[in-house]
């Protein structure tokens, strides 16, 4: 079953008297079907009371005809074409007063009478009920494990991007026995209709697109602080949820079994807590798993960087000069995509290993100050802070595009731009022109927050990989016997990485070669894996060291002492024990 878009076009092209091409089609708008005319990218509705069949003989003109732009405000940066969905907000854009009211001030209930949620508009739920087709591993995990219910009794509090793919993850966790409460980790990435659909389905969700900073923390608090319910697992993206619980409700950690963290920023925070001796529960570092690094960080960003820039700026990449700050997996994906489109790409890097990789891949390694006056686009993806400072921003050329592909909004010093001498001009959703007194302007995307999830979408297939890894990490920590994990940060077992990868291979009709007994003996491997040692990772990411004494005794010596490997998975007592699906 395909996803049901808010507006879909089916009809025959008809040419008007003046040669303008258009299509008469039924359009689902604001809960009803009506005839509409699509011409030159605009959508027109016939005059009120006019017979749609009679209107089909006219070209939109004159009094009474209403455009979609008139109903919904400024044009969307998202293209509308054959097979594309209209803006998800179309269902609510007829009521402008609704948009002016904070969701915190609304009294909303779902069809079951529950009000334990806070979303933009619960009436948008029907538009968020999507059938996401490219999440094979998550579906396979749900099918294999839902009979066993390995998360029965788990109370998971989550703080991630709330997208259709996250909804599939939450439904999977629910099918495996868990109770979930959710907030958003980014104020711009929430899909309102998906949040509404989750709330309608009974999931307590507290999130909407365009939250203020105060709203952001309020939503997290509402997610955590509820009478008669206390979490025993945390799924975090960025570390804000973990930070809030440590700050406001430290006693909750007495019942929490573990933390699963998927971002560079959040992992850094966990290592800081571990180094200071303040990490009081085991934590699983999903970000540095091979499946997350290679697929979500590299391949996902290789595709979504172009999508985000195109949707917000409509620019052509050929010949443009671009500087990418950071050559980790995210930076590698961005550089590869832009180079393939004909851009001239520069790289800044602090790590000599990653810097050498950039040079070997054909990119010129520079300091930001050396190229800041000449580049057309600046992209940050370091996970650090103040990578682009006010000094850099002052020296940029007119119309330079500035954006961030890292998790946090600290990489670009946006706060320094909120001064009286600079003028901010919102030109479209998530696109601001910041204008200097001399008329120079820069184009700031998503106010320095994560570009791809704030301004576009990301490939569902790679999110299936990450979501499956998160689900397995939650199962592992929740079912692990007491004492298996100490109060430290662990990497996923390599067997788990390989299992997640193997679940996605059937999508490509891929067939693995099997080792013979002689070959396995020669390499010293089990025929069914794992095929890499636990310390095998992608090229190193920036990590903060923790005391070597924190490395569990059951782990083999690792060249990455700051990232102890997890013991063998606690799957032995589960009937759905994941074995290699292709063996």
XYZ file of C-alpha atoms in Angstrom:
583
model
C 0.000 0.000 0.000
C 1.331 3.409 -0.969
C 1.375 6.397 1.312
C -1.758 8.561 1.099
C -0.645 12.085 0.222
C -2.550 15.131 1.295
C -2.987 16.114 -2.340
C -2.555 13.818 -5.303
C -2.991 14.454 -8.965
C -4.731 12.146 -11.425
C -6.072 13.555 -14.632
C -5.543 14.418 -18.256
C -3.582 17.420 -19.423
C -5.650 20.111 -21.107
C -4.299 23.123 -22.919
C -5.948 26.503 -22.387
C -6.933 29.094 -24.960
C -3.683 30.981 -24.473
C -1.543 27.870 -24.676
C -1.082 27.397 -20.917
C -0.969 23.746 -19.897
C -3.003 22.601 -16.956
C -4.626 19.536 -15.444
C -8.120 19.155 -13.980
C -7.918 16.743 -11.084
C -9.667 15.712 -7.912
C -7.777 17.104 -4.908
C -8.157 15.972 -1.305
C -8.059 19.200 0.638
C -9.076 19.997 4.227
C -10.934 16.730 4.658
C -12.941 16.724 1.421
C -12.509 15.992 -2.255
C -12.994 18.809 -4.739
C -12.104 19.585 -8.319
C -9.041 21.774 -8.809
C -6.955 23.106 -11.656
C -3.186 22.742 -11.629
C -1.358 25.068 -14.018
C 2.261 26.208 -14.090
C 2.892 24.842 -10.616
C -0.099 26.643 -9.032
C -3.344 25.113 -7.807
C -6.669 26.908 -8.346
C -10.121 26.247 -6.911
C -13.300 27.298 -8.766
C -15.644 29.947 -7.341
C -17.780 28.874 -4.398
C -21.072 27.415 -5.597
C -19.825 26.882 -9.139
C -20.319 23.389 -10.546
C -16.939 21.678 -10.858
C -18.015 20.041 -14.094
C -18.964 23.436 -15.512
C -15.684 24.912 -14.305
C -13.718 22.306 -16.225
C -14.417 24.236 -19.404
C -12.727 27.369 -18.063
C -9.175 28.438 -17.506
C -8.665 29.864 -13.977
C -9.098 33.624 -14.299
C -11.248 36.441 -13.073
C -13.141 36.891 -9.853
C -13.987 34.003 -7.608
C -11.064 31.731 -8.421
C -8.839 31.014 -5.400
C -5.253 29.830 -5.509
C -3.668 27.389 -3.071
C -1.143 30.125 -2.235
C -3.988 32.409 -1.154
C -5.353 29.715 1.151
C -2.041 28.565 2.563
C 0.121 31.656 2.527
C 3.581 31.943 0.912
C 4.588 29.307 -1.630
C 6.241 26.203 -0.319
C 9.914 25.472 -0.975
C 8.844 21.890 -1.705
C 8.121 21.075 -5.365
C 4.689 19.704 -6.208
C 4.685 17.334 -9.135
C 3.407 14.017 -10.344
C 3.327 11.567 -7.458
C 4.461 14.167 -4.914
C 2.554 15.023 -1.765
C 1.515 18.564 -1.001
C 2.763 20.238 2.139
C 1.618 18.187 5.134
C 0.300 21.391 6.690
C -2.324 21.740 3.956
C -4.948 20.175 6.166
C -4.634 22.893 8.742
C -3.658 25.913 6.698
C -7.259 26.967 6.163
C -7.398 28.071 9.781
C -4.750 30.703 10.320
C -5.864 31.336 13.882
C -4.974 27.726 14.687
C -1.355 28.368 13.725
C -1.183 31.376 16.021
C -2.239 29.354 19.048
C 0.494 27.455 20.846
C -0.232 23.726 21.120
C 0.479 24.112 24.833
C -2.647 26.275 25.111
C -4.957 23.911 23.239
C -7.241 21.295 24.719
C -7.051 18.326 22.355
C -8.219 14.735 22.627
C -7.812 11.791 20.321
C -10.691 9.520 19.263
C -10.161 7.393 22.372
C -10.634 10.403 24.642
C -7.008 10.632 25.733
C -5.330 14.024 26.102
C -1.904 12.696 27.126
C -0.088 14.325 24.215
C 0.682 17.743 22.784
C 0.857 18.139 19.007
C 0.097 20.907 16.541
C -3.287 19.602 15.418
C -4.708 16.175 16.195
C -6.989 16.546 13.145
C -3.943 16.012 10.919
C -3.669 12.384 12.083
C -5.212 10.919 8.929
C -2.450 12.434 6.834
C 0.303 10.936 8.971
C -0.839 7.337 8.642
C 1.751 6.336 6.094
C 2.831 2.918 4.952
C 6.622 3.187 4.889
C 7.864 0.487 2.548
C 11.663 0.687 2.779
C 12.264 -0.505 6.339
C 12.817 -4.239 5.750
C 14.995 -5.008 8.755
C 12.685 -3.338 11.241
C 9.741 -5.260 9.793
C 11.717 -8.508 9.928
C 12.704 -7.845 13.545
C 9.081 -7.124 14.454
C 7.910 -10.330 12.786
C 10.546 -12.486 14.463
C 10.376 -11.032 17.956
C 6.791 -9.931 18.578
C 5.793 -13.400 19.746
C 8.528 -13.374 22.372
C 7.844 -9.760 23.446
C 11.496 -9.111 24.482
C 10.569 -5.590 25.644
C 7.584 -6.608 27.787
C 7.630 -4.329 30.826
C 9.988 -1.829 29.217
C 9.011 1.820 29.641
C 10.965 3.704 27.037
C 11.217 7.471 26.971
C 12.544 8.732 23.642
C 13.838 12.010 22.250
C 14.531 11.740 18.524
C 13.424 13.279 15.244
C 9.711 12.578 14.858
C 9.286 11.426 11.280
C 7.370 8.646 9.550
C 10.365 6.350 10.033
C 10.452 7.067 13.758
C 6.762 6.198 13.888
C 7.577 2.757 12.469
C 10.266 2.335 15.133
C 7.833 3.306 17.895
C 5.189 0.932 16.561
C 7.819 -1.825 16.473
C 8.866 -1.166 20.074
C 5.195 -1.279 21.040
C 4.723 -4.567 19.173
C 7.685 -5.989 21.113
C 5.973 -5.157 24.411
C 7.280 -1.705 25.315
C 5.404 1.384 26.486
C 6.739 4.566 24.877
C 6.598 8.300 25.495
C 8.268 10.596 22.980
C 9.565 14.128 22.449
C 11.470 15.712 19.564
C 15.219 16.261 19.589
C 15.028 19.091 17.037
C 12.574 22.004 16.962
C 12.275 21.977 13.161
C 12.364 18.310 12.133
C 8.992 17.153 13.512
C 6.377 16.216 10.936
C 3.181 17.529 12.507
C 0.927 15.035 10.769
C 3.072 12.105 11.933
C 3.065 13.387 15.515
C -0.724 13.679 15.276
C -1.044 10.146 13.899
C 1.063 8.762 16.748
C -1.047 10.643 19.294
C -4.205 9.288 17.664
C -2.731 5.764 17.880
C -2.265 6.141 21.630
C 1.393 7.116 21.863
C 2.011 10.054 24.227
C 3.885 12.425 21.911
C 4.910 15.973 22.803
C 6.286 17.718 19.737
C 5.465 20.038 16.870
C 7.422 21.756 14.139
C 8.705 25.200 15.080
C 8.909 24.825 18.849
C 10.565 27.596 20.810
C 13.482 26.809 23.090
C 11.119 26.936 26.060
C 8.656 24.642 24.253
C 11.468 22.172 23.552
C 12.305 21.678 27.236
C 8.639 21.773 28.233
C 7.916 18.884 25.864
C 10.776 16.825 27.260
C 9.569 17.495 30.783
C 5.990 16.481 29.923
C 7.368 13.335 28.355
C 9.316 12.391 31.490
C 7.341 13.848 34.389
C 4.040 11.978 34.500
C 2.199 10.574 37.496
C 2.151 6.803 37.793
C 4.694 6.174 35.019
C 8.473 6.110 35.268
C 10.868 5.191 32.460
C 13.311 2.322 32.752
C 15.006 2.842 29.344
C 16.162 5.953 27.471
C 16.492 6.325 23.707
C 18.196 9.633 23.004
C 19.470 11.584 20.019
C 21.732 14.427 21.093
C 21.772 13.843 24.838
C 19.164 16.484 25.755
C 16.750 13.993 27.303
C 19.530 12.360 29.340
C 20.746 15.808 30.424
C 17.251 16.857 31.515
C 16.705 13.757 33.626
C 20.139 14.163 35.266
C 19.341 17.809 35.977
C 15.706 17.573 37.111
C 14.968 13.963 38.080
C 18.233 12.216 39.063
C 16.387 9.690 41.229
C 14.825 8.224 38.087
C 18.152 6.589 37.284
C 17.592 4.158 40.141
C 15.106 2.325 37.900
C 16.625 3.048 34.493
C 18.445 0.043 33.035
C 20.300 1.817 30.261
C 20.660 4.575 27.707
C 20.863 4.169 23.936
C 22.408 7.191 22.200
C 22.756 7.649 18.443
C 24.437 11.020 17.830
C 28.013 12.288 18.011
C 26.931 15.096 20.329
C 25.094 12.783 22.704
C 27.939 10.264 22.765
C 30.419 13.023 23.661
C 28.201 13.994 26.571
C 28.050 10.384 27.774
C 31.839 10.059 27.680
C 32.132 13.302 29.629
C 29.804 11.890 32.284
C 31.758 8.646 32.333
C 35.076 10.457 32.684
C 33.699 12.501 35.579
C 32.317 9.370 37.248
C 28.738 10.663 36.954
C 27.355 8.076 34.552
C 25.189 5.925 36.800
C 23.713 3.487 34.234
C 25.140 1.568 31.261
C 24.943 3.357 27.903
C 25.114 1.980 24.384
C 26.951 4.080 21.798
C 24.967 3.476 18.621
C 26.629 6.319 16.739
C 29.961 4.549 16.451
C 28.517 1.257 15.296
C 29.594 0.455 11.749
C 26.016 0.305 10.498
C 25.281 3.794 11.859
C 28.566 5.376 10.755
C 28.690 3.922 7.282
C 25.038 4.045 6.346
C 23.199 6.752 8.280
C 26.119 9.155 8.495
C 27.763 8.543 5.117
C 25.206 7.313 2.590
C 22.248 9.168 4.082
C 24.053 12.518 4.079
C 25.426 11.891 0.600
C 21.858 12.033 -0.684
C 20.098 14.341 1.751
C 22.585 17.244 1.550
C 21.603 17.864 -2.064
C 17.902 17.474 -1.294
C 18.052 19.990 1.555
C 19.963 22.582 -0.459
C 17.751 22.192 -3.536
C 14.495 22.490 -1.636
C 15.570 25.626 0.207
C 17.596 27.488 -2.414
C 16.804 25.987 -5.856
C 20.467 26.479 -6.652
C 22.657 24.795 -9.244
C 25.738 23.081 -7.820
C 27.954 22.946 -10.901
C 30.926 25.279 -10.568
C 29.999 26.446 -7.058
C 32.800 26.692 -4.505
C 31.905 24.839 -1.309
C 33.779 24.423 1.958
C 32.829 21.441 4.130
C 33.999 21.722 7.733
C 34.813 18.230 8.962
C 35.664 15.073 7.021
C 34.086 12.441 9.221
C 31.442 10.163 7.757
C 28.924 13.017 7.372
C 31.545 15.232 5.754
C 32.598 12.441 3.410
C 29.010 11.982 2.245
C 28.505 15.720 1.662
C 31.800 16.091 -0.214
C 31.151 13.095 -2.465
C 27.690 14.359 -3.438
C 28.795 17.909 -4.163
C 31.864 16.783 -6.106
C 29.677 14.530 -8.254
C 27.481 17.539 -9.067
C 30.469 19.522 -10.328
C 31.151 21.679 -7.279
C 34.658 22.745 -6.284
C 34.967 21.356 -2.761
C 37.353 22.428 0.006
C 37.673 20.618 3.342
C 38.698 21.782 6.810
C 39.749 19.164 9.364
C 41.565 18.894 12.713
C 42.338 15.156 12.547
C 45.405 14.352 10.418
C 44.004 10.915 9.510
C 40.718 12.311 8.203
C 42.666 15.164 6.608
C 44.841 12.687 4.719
C 41.745 10.834 3.581
C 40.337 14.096 2.205
C 43.551 14.718 0.287
C 43.596 11.167 -1.090
C 39.967 11.590 -2.176
C 40.956 14.620 -4.236
C 39.835 17.480 -2.006
C 41.950 20.480 -1.108
C 42.550 20.776 2.622
C 42.411 24.390 3.822
C 41.822 26.554 6.853
C 38.442 28.229 6.840
C 39.998 31.700 6.915
C 41.806 30.980 3.636
C 38.643 30.472 1.557
C 35.854 32.179 3.484
C 35.778 35.231 1.182
C 35.382 33.229 -2.025
C 33.116 30.235 -1.299
C 29.451 30.106 -2.276
C 28.381 27.535 0.342
C 29.622 26.782 3.864
C 28.589 23.434 5.407
C 29.486 22.411 8.952
C 29.501 18.786 10.086
C 31.954 18.502 12.988
C 29.811 18.053 16.108
C 31.813 20.917 17.640
C 30.937 24.494 18.579
C 31.778 27.882 17.037
C 33.190 26.352 13.870
C 31.820 29.331 11.932
C 32.182 32.495 14.006
C 30.925 36.045 13.563
C 34.305 36.964 12.085
C 33.811 34.352 9.373
C 30.251 35.500 8.757
C 31.375 39.114 8.378
C 33.895 38.159 5.722
C 31.588 35.985 3.595
C 30.665 37.094 0.090
C 27.205 38.377 -0.760
C 24.554 35.598 -0.980
C 26.816 32.954 0.553
C 24.736 30.012 1.802
C 25.467 28.834 5.350
C 24.113 25.571 6.736
C 24.813 22.813 9.229
C 24.719 19.034 8.807
C 25.805 18.246 12.367
C 23.314 17.352 15.088
C 23.675 20.419 17.258
C 23.009 24.063 16.408
C 26.238 25.176 18.074
C 28.512 24.863 15.025
C 27.446 28.195 13.528
C 27.471 31.195 15.861
C 23.908 32.214 15.032
C 23.492 34.111 18.312
C 26.104 36.649 17.175
C 23.872 37.547 14.210
C 20.979 38.663 16.413
C 22.217 42.225 16.818
C 20.528 45.569 16.052
C 22.735 46.408 13.061
C 21.761 43.236 11.181
C 18.363 42.683 9.595
C 16.704 39.267 9.409
C 14.359 38.608 6.529
C 12.403 35.330 6.328
C 12.078 34.532 2.623
C 10.555 31.065 2.914
C 10.238 28.311 5.459
C 13.614 27.642 7.127
C 15.384 30.207 4.909
C 16.541 33.547 6.341
C 18.460 36.361 4.720
C 20.706 38.083 7.235
C 21.455 41.559 5.855
C 24.439 43.745 6.780
C 24.257 47.572 6.802
C 26.135 47.776 3.473
C 23.515 45.559 1.792
C 25.496 42.323 1.868
C 23.421 39.321 2.839
C 24.017 35.697 3.685
C 21.462 32.904 3.290
C 21.089 31.028 6.581
C 19.274 27.692 6.449
C 17.256 26.279 9.386
C 18.801 28.874 11.712
C 21.931 26.737 11.857
C 20.157 23.532 12.849
C 20.338 20.168 11.123
C 19.679 20.880 7.438
C 18.426 17.601 6.049
C 15.811 16.813 8.677
C 14.771 20.458 9.116
C 14.412 21.336 5.437
C 13.882 18.089 3.562
C 13.718 14.370 4.233
C 16.218 11.547 4.538
C 16.191 8.155 2.792
C 13.940 5.689 4.570
C 16.212 2.739 3.819
C 19.174 4.062 5.806
C 16.895 5.033 8.674
C 15.766 1.406 8.739
C 19.366 0.466 9.460
C 19.700 2.949 12.307
C 16.263 2.205 13.768
C 16.936 -1.543 13.774
C 20.256 -0.951 15.522
C 18.507 1.184 18.136
C 15.837 -1.453 18.711
C 18.409 -4.236 19.150
C 20.450 -2.060 21.525
C 17.343 -1.465 23.636
C 16.563 -5.200 23.670
C 20.155 -5.973 24.629
C 20.366 -3.534 27.547
C 16.882 -4.336 28.821
C 17.389 -8.111 28.831
C 20.995 -8.172 30.015
C 21.423 -9.875 33.399
C 22.508 -7.637 36.241
C 26.241 -7.103 36.276
C 26.757 -7.740 32.576
C 27.127 -4.026 31.932
C 28.811 -1.598 34.275
C 28.228 2.159 34.472
C 30.082 2.896 31.274
C 29.646 3.590 27.562
C 29.683 0.489 25.352
C 29.933 -0.166 21.661
C 27.519 -2.594 20.070
C 28.777 -6.150 19.665
C 30.047 -6.735 16.157
C 27.608 -9.629 15.789
C 24.757 -7.152 16.198
C 26.205 -4.875 13.500
C 26.483 -7.784 11.092
C 22.976 -8.992 11.910
C 21.471 -5.583 11.086
C 23.378 -5.471 7.794
C 22.322 -9.008 6.851
C 18.643 -8.184 7.356
C 18.877 -5.570 4.592
C 20.648 -7.719 1.997
C 17.517 -9.498 0.681
C 16.263 -6.114 -0.530
C 19.019 -6.193 -3.147
C 18.607 -9.906 -3.899
C 22.142 -10.205 -2.539
C 23.727 -13.596 -1.823
C 26.558 -13.931 0.670
C 29.449 -16.281 0.027
C 29.932 -18.833 2.792
C 33.293 -19.833 4.177
C 34.303 -23.444 3.910
C 35.370 -25.190 7.103
C 38.966 -25.036 5.919
C 38.748 -21.305 5.171
C 37.111 -20.554 8.512
C 39.814 -22.497 10.339
C 42.526 -20.690 8.366
C 41.132 -17.276 9.348
C 40.251 -18.318 12.880
C 36.596 -17.336 12.417
C 33.217 -18.862 13.042
C 31.507 -19.577 9.722
C 28.527 -17.493 10.829
C 30.553 -14.558 12.109
C 31.367 -12.171 13.527
C 33.839 -11.512 10.715
C 35.498 -8.444 12.225
C 36.912 -7.959 15.716
C 34.906 -5.902 18.181
C 37.361 -3.034 17.960
C 36.888 -2.696 14.190
C 35.256 0.615 13.387
C 35.086 3.134 10.618
C 37.800 5.819 10.503
C 38.066 7.347 13.985
C 35.604 9.929 15.205
C 36.389 12.549 17.824
C 35.869 10.968 21.239
C 36.695 11.981 24.762
C 38.848 9.436 26.633
C 37.610 7.700 29.742
C 39.717 5.967 32.373
C 41.209 2.703 31.129
C 40.028 1.000 34.300
C 36.485 1.311 32.992
C 37.122 -1.265 30.276
C 35.302 -4.468 31.327
C 37.541 -7.404 32.113
C 35.636 -9.686 29.748
C 36.551 -7.521 26.736
C 39.609 -8.382 24.675
C 42.328 -5.716 24.539
C 41.106 -2.921 22.273
C 43.093 -0.253 20.426
C 40.202 2.106 21.221
C 40.285 2.029 25.046
C 37.822 4.941 25.300
C 35.134 2.766 23.706
C 34.827 -0.591 25.513
C 33.110 -3.270 23.517
C 29.998 -4.924 24.822
C 30.076 -8.530 26.019
C 28.394 -11.179 23.936
C 24.728 -10.277 23.372
C 22.197 -11.347 25.984
C 20.126 -13.088 23.331
C 20.697 -16.651 24.534
C 17.542 -16.822 26.655
C 15.311 -15.315 23.945
C 13.478 -17.637 21.581
C 13.899 -15.221 18.687
C 17.710 -15.441 19.048
C 18.793 -13.682 15.827
C 20.840 -15.979 13.682
C 22.125 -15.147 10.253
C 18.998 -14.901 8.059
C 20.758 -16.045 4.921
C 22.381 -19.168 6.340
